[in-house]
CSV table of C-alpha atoms in Angstrom, one decimal:
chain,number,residue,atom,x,y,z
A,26,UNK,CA,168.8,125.8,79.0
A,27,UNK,CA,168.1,123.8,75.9
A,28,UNK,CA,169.6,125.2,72.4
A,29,UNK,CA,166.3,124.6,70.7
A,30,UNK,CA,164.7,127.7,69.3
A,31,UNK,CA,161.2,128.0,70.2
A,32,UNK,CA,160.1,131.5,68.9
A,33,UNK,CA,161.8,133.0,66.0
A,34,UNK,CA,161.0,136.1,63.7
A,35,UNK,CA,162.4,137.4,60.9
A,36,UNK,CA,162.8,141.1,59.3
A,37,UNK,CA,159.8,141.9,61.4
A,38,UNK,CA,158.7,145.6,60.4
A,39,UNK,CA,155.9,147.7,61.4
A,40,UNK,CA,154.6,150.6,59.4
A,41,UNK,CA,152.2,153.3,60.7
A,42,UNK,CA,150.5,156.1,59.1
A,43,UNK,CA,150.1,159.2,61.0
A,44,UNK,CA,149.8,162.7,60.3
A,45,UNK,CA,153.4,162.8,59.3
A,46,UNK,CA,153.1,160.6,56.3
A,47,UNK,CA,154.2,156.4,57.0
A,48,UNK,CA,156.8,155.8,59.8
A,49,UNK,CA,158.7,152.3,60.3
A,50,UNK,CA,159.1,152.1,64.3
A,51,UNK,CA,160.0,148.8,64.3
A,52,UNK,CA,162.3,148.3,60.8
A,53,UNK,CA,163.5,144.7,59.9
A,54,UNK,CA,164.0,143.3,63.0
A,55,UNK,CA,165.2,139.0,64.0
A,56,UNK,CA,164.8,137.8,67.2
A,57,UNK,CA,165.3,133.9,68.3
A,58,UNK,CA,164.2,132.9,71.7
A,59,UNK,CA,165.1,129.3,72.9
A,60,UNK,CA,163.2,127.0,75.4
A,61,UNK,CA,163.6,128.3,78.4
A,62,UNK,CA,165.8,131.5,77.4
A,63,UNK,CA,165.4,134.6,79.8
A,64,UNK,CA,165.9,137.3,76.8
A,65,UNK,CA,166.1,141.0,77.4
A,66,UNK,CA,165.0,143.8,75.3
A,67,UNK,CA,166.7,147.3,76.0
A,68,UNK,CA,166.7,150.6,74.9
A,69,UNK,CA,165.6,154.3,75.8
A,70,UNK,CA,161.7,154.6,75.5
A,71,UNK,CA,160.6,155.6,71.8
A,72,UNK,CA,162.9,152.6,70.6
A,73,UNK,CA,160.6,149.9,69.9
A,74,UNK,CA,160.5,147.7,72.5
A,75,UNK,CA,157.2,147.6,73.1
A,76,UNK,CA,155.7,147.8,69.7
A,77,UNK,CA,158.0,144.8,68.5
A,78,UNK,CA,156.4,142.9,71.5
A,79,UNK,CA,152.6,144.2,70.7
A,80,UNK,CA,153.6,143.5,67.0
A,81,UNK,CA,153.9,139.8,67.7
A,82,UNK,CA,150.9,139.5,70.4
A,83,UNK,CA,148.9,141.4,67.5
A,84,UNK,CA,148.0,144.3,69.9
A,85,UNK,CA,148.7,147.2,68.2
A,86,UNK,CA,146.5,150.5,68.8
A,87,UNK,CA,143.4,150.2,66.8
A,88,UNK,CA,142.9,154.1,66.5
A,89,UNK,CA,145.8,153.8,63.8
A,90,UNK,CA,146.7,152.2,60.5
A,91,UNK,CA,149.3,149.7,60.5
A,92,UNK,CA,151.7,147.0,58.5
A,93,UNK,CA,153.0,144.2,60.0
A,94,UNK,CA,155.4,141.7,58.2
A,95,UNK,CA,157.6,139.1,59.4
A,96,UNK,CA,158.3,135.5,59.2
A,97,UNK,CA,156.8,134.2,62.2
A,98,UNK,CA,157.4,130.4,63.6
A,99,UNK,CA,155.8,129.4,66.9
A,100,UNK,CA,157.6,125.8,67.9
A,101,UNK,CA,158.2,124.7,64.6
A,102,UNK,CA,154.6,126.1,63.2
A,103,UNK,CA,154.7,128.8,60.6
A,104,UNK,CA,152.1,131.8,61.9
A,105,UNK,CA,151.2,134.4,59.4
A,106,UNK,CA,151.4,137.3,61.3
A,107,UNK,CA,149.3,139.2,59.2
A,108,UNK,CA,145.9,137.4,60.3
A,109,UNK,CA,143.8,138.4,62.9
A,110,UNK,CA,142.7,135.1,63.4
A,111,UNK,CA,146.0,133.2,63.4
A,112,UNK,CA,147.5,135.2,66.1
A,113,UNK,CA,144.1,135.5,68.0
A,114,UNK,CA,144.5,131.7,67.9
A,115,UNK,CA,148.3,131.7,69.8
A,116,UNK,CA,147.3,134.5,72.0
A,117,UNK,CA,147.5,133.1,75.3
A,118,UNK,CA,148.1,129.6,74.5
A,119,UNK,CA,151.2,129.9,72.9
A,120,UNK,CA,153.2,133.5,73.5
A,121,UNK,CA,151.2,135.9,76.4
A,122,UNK,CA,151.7,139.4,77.8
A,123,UNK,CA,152.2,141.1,81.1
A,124,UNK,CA,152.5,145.2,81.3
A,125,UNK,CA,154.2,147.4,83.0
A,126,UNK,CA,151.2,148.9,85.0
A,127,UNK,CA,148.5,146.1,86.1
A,128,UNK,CA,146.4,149.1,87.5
A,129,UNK,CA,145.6,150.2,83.4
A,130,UNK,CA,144.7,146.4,82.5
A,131,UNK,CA,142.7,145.0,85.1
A,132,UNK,CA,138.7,145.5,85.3
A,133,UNK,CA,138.0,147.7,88.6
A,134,UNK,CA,134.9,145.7,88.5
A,135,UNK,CA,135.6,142.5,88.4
A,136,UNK,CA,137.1,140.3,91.0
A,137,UNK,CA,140.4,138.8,90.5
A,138,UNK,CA,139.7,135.3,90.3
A,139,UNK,CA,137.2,135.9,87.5
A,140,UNK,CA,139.7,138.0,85.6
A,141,UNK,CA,142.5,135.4,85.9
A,142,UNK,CA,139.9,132.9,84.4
A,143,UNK,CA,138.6,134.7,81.7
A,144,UNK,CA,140.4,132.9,79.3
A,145,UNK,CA,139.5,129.1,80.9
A,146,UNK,CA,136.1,130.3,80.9
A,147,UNK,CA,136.2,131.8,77.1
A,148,UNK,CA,138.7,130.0,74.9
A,149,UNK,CA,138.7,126.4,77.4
A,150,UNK,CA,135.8,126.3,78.2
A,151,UNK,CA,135.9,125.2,81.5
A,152,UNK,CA,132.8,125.4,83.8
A,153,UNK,CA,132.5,128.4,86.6
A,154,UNK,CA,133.5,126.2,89.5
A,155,UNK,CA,136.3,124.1,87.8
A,156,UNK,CA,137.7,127.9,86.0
A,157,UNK,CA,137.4,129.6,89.8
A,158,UNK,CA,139.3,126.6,91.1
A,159,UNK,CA,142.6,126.5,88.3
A,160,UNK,CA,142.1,130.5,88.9
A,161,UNK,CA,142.8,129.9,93.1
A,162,UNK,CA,145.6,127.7,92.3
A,163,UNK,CA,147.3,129.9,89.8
A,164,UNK,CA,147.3,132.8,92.7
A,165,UNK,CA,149.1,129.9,95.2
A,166,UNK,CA,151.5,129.6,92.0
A,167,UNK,CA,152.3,133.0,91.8
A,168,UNK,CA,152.6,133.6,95.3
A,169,UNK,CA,149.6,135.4,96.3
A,170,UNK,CA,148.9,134.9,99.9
A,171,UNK,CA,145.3,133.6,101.1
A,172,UNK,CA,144.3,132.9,98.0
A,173,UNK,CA,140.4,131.5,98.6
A,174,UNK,CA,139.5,134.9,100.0
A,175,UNK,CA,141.8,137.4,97.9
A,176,UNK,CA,140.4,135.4,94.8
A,177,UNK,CA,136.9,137.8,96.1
A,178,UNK,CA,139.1,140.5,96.2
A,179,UNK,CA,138.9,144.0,93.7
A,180,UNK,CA,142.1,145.1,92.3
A,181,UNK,CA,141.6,148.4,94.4
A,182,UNK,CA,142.3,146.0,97.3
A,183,UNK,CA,145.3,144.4,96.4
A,184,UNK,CA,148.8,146.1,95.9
A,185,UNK,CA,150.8,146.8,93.3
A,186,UNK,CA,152.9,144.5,93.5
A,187,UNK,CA,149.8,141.8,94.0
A,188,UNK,CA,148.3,143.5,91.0
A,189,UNK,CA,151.2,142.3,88.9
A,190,UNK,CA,151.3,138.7,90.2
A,191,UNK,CA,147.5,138.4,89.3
A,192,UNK,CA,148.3,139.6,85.5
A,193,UNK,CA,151.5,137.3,85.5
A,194,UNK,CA,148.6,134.3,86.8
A,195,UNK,CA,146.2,135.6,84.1
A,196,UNK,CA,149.0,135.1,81.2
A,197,UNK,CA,150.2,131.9,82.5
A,198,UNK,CA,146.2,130.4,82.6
A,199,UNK,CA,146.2,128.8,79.5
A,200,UNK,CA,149.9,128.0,79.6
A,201,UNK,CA,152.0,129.4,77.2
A,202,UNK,CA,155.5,128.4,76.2
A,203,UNK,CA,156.6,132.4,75.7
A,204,UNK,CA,155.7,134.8,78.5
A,205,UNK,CA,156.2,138.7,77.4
A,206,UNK,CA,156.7,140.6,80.0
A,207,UNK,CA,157.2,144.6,79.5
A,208,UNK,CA,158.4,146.6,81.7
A,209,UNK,CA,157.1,144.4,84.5
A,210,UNK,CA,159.1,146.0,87.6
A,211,UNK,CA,158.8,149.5,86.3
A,212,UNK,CA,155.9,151.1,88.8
A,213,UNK,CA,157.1,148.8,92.3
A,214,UNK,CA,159.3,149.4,94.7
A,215,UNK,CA,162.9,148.0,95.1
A,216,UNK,CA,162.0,145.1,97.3
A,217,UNK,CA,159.0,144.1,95.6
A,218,UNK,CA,160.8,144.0,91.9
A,219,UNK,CA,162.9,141.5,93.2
A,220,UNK,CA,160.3,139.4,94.2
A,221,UNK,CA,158.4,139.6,90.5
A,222,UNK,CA,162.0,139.2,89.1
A,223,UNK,CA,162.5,135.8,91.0
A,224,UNK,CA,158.7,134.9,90.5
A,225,UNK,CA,159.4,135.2,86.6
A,226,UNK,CA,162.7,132.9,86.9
A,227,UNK,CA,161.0,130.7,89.1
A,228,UNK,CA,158.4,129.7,86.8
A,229,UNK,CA,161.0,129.6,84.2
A,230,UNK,CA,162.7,126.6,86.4
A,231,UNK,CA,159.7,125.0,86.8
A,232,UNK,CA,157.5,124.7,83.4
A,233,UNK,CA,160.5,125.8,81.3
A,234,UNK,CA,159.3,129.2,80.1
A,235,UNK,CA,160.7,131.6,77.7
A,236,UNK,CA,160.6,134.8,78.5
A,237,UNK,CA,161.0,138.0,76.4
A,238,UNK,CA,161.7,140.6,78.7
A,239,UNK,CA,161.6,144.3,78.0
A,240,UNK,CA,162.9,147.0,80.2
A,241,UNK,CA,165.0,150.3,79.7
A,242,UNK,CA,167.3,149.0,82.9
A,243,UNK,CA,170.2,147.0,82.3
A,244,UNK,CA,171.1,146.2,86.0
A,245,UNK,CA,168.2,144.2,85.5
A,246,UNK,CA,169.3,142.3,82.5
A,247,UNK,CA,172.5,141.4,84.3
A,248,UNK,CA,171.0,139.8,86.9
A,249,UNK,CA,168.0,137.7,84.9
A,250,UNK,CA,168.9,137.4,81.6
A,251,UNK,CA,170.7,134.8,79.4
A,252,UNK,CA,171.0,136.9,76.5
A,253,UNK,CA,170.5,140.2,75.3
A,254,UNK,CA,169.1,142.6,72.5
A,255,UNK,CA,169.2,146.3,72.2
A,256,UNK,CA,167.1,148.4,70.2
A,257,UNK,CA,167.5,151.7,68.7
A,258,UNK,CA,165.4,153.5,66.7
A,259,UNK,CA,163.2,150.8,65.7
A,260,UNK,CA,165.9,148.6,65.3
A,261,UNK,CA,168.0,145.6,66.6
A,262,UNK,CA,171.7,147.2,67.3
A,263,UNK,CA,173.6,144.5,69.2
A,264,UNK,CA,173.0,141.1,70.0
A,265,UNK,CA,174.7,138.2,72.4
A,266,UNK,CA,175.0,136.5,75.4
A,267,UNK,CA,174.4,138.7,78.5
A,268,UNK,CA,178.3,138.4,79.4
A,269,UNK,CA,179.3,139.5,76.0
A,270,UNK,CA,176.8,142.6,75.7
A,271,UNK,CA,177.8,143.5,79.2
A,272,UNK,CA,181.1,142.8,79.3
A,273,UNK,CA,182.7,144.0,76.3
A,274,UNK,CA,179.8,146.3,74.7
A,275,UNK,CA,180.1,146.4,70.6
A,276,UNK,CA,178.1,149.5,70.0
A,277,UNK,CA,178.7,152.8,70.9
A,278,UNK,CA,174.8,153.1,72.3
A,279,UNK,CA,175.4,149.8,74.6
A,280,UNK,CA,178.6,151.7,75.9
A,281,UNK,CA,176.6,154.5,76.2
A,282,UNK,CA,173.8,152.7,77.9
A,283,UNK,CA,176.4,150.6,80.4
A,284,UNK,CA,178.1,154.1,81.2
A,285,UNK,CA,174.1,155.7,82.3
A,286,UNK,CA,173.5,152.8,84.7
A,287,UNK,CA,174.9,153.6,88.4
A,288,UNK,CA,174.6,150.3,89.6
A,289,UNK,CA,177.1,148.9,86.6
A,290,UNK,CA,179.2,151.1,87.4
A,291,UNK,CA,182.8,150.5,88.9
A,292,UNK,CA,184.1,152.1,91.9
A,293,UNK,CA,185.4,155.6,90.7
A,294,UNK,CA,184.2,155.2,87.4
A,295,UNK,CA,181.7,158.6,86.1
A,296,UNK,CA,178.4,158.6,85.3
A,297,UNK,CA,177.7,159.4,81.9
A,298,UNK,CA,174.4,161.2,80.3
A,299,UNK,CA,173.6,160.2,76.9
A,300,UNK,CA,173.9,163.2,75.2
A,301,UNK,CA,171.0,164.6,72.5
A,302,UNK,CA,167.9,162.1,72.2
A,303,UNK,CA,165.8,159.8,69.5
A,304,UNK,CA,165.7,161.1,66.1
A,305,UNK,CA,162.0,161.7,65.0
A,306,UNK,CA,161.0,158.8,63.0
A,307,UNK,CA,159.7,160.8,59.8
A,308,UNK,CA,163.5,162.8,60.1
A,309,UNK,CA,166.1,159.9,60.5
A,310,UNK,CA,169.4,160.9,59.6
A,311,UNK,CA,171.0,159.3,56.4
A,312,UNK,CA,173.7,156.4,57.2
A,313,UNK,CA,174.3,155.1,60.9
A,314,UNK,CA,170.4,156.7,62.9
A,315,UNK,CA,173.2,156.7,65.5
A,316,UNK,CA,175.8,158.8,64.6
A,317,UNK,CA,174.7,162.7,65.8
A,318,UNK,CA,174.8,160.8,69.4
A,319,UNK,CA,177.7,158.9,69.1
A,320,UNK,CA,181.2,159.9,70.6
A,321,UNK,CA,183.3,157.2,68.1
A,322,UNK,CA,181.6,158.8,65.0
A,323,UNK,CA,183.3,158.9,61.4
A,324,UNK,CA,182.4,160.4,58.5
A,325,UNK,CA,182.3,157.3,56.7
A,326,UNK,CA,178.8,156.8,59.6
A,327,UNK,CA,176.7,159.5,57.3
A,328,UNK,CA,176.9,157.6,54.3
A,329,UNK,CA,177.0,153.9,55.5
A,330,UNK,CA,173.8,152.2,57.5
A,331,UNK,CA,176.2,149.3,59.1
A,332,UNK,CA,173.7,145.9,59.3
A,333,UNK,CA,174.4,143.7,62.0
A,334,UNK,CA,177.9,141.7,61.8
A,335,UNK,CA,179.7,138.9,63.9
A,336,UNK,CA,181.7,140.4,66.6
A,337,UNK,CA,182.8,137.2,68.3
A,338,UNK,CA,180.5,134.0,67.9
A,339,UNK,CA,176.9,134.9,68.1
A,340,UNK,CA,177.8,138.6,69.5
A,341,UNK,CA,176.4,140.6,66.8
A,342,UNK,CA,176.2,144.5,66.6
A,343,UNK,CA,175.3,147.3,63.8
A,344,UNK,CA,178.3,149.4,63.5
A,345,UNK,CA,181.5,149.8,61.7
A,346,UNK,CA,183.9,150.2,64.2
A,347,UNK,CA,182.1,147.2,66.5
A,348,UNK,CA,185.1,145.0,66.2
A,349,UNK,CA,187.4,147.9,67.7
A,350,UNK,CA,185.2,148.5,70.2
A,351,UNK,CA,184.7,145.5,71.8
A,352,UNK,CA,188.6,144.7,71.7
A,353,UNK,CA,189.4,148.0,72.7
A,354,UNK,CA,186.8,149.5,74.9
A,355,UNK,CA,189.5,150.8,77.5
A,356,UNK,CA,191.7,152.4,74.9
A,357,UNK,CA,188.5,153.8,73.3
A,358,UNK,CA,186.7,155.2,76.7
């Protein structure tokens, strides 16, 4: 996996107005993605993921009123994420998006070839036959069986887990160099998330993808990913290699996270509920948005908002007792 970085943003924040008054979901958050990088994205639902994601792709809800800033660079090309038209011109091309449930994004009436080559057709402007043709042998790509006479097929004919391999051939039509892919596992069964999972790495290996991937389910992340991010609150709270995050967590909501997931789980070890839930974002709580969860608070947390720090190398997290916590998390459990 190269070291070059091929997507970065900086103090990325999006403000909404709702009935509440303004709300910052997502609040000053970095990412850096290298060339060919698997990246995961955690964190309970209501933490961000996905508006940090639809933030960049500039597919936010239109029914609300929104800010976006950020300091956006596309390999090596400086993107002002505040124009329609900029990221309408990278969309697709450059960064693209799968979702979690194909069923909600593909056209009942349209067949599937034609949906996959919407965007040769539009933004390539390839002619019907030669757009039908790439469309056929992105389906062979993505492992779509038969794919002359399933290219005729409606999505009401196909399965779920076809569903998602025909949105995964749709994003990689014009192709990108950064494949988002939310929650992309999250409505299939067992046997067929493993085959999207090794579809996604597969392509990786083979055109030297990036992918951002977002999911709430860190048995996941330990098998795919090459580094990790978790979110909380709108917010990035640790940071690091997958070994690192996993291995020796640096923020109590990681440990907390690790200690919910039965497959990470050792033999004999309990399963652990994360106690209380999200703070409402017009409410947070002064200091650490943490801290009325958190089993290693102080009282020091209430008046302090930790930022992210060094932990070891490039393992970063947001808290003030991170460096104890990672060294100790046996003494601490």
């Amino acid at each position: 996996m190269s070291t070059d970085k091929l997507l970065s943003v900086h103090n990325l924040c999006v403000e909404l107005s709702t009935a509440q008054g303004r709300i910052r979901p997502v609040d000053d958050v970095s990412i850096d993605l290298r060339r060919g990088e698997v990246m995961g994205l955690v964190g309970e639902s209501g933490s961000g993921k996905s508006l940090t994601c639809r933030a960049l792709m500039g597919l936010l809800p239109g029914n609300v009123t929104s800010n976006v800033t950020a300091a956006l660079e596309v390999d090596g090309e400086h993107i002002d994420i505040s124009s329609t038209k900029a990221l309408r011109r990278i969309r697709g091309r450059e960064i693209a998006m799968i979702f979690q449930n194909p069923s909600s994004y593909l056209d009942p009436l349209m067949p599937v070839w034609r949906q996959i080559a919407e965007p040769l057709l539009s933004r390539e402007g390839l002619g019907r036959g030669e757009a039908r043709a790439q469309a056929v042998a992105l389906m062979r790509k993505v492992g779509i069986p038969d794919p002359p006479n399933n290219a005729r097929a409606y999505p009401h004919q196909l399965s779920g887990g076809m569903k998602q391999r025909v949105m995964i051939a749709a994003a990689l039509a014009c192709k990108p160099k950064v494949l988002i892919a939310d929650e992309p596992t999250t409505a299939l069964d067992v046997t067929v998330q493993m085959q999207i999972l090794r579809l996604l790495l597969d392509l990786r290996k083979e055109s030297g993808l990036s992918i951002i991937l977002v999911t709430h389910d860190l048995a996941v992340v330990s098998m795919v990913c090459d580094s990790v991010n978790v979110m909380y609150c709108g917010r990035i709270v640790e940071h690091g290699e997958r070994n690192d995050v996993l291995g020796t967590p640096a923020h109590p909501y990681t440990k907390a996270l690790l200690s919910s997931e039965p497959s990470l789980l050792g033999e004999g070890e309990e399963l652990k509920a994360i106690s209380g839930q999200l703070p409402p974002l017009n409410k947070l709580p002064s200091g650490c948005r943490y801290r009325s969860r958190c089993e290693f608070v102080l009282e020091r947390c209430a008046d302090q908002d930790p930022e992210l720090r060094a932990v070891h190398g490039a393992h970063l997290a947001a808290c003030l007792r991170c460096e104890e916590l990672a060294g100790r998390n046996e003494a601490l459990a």
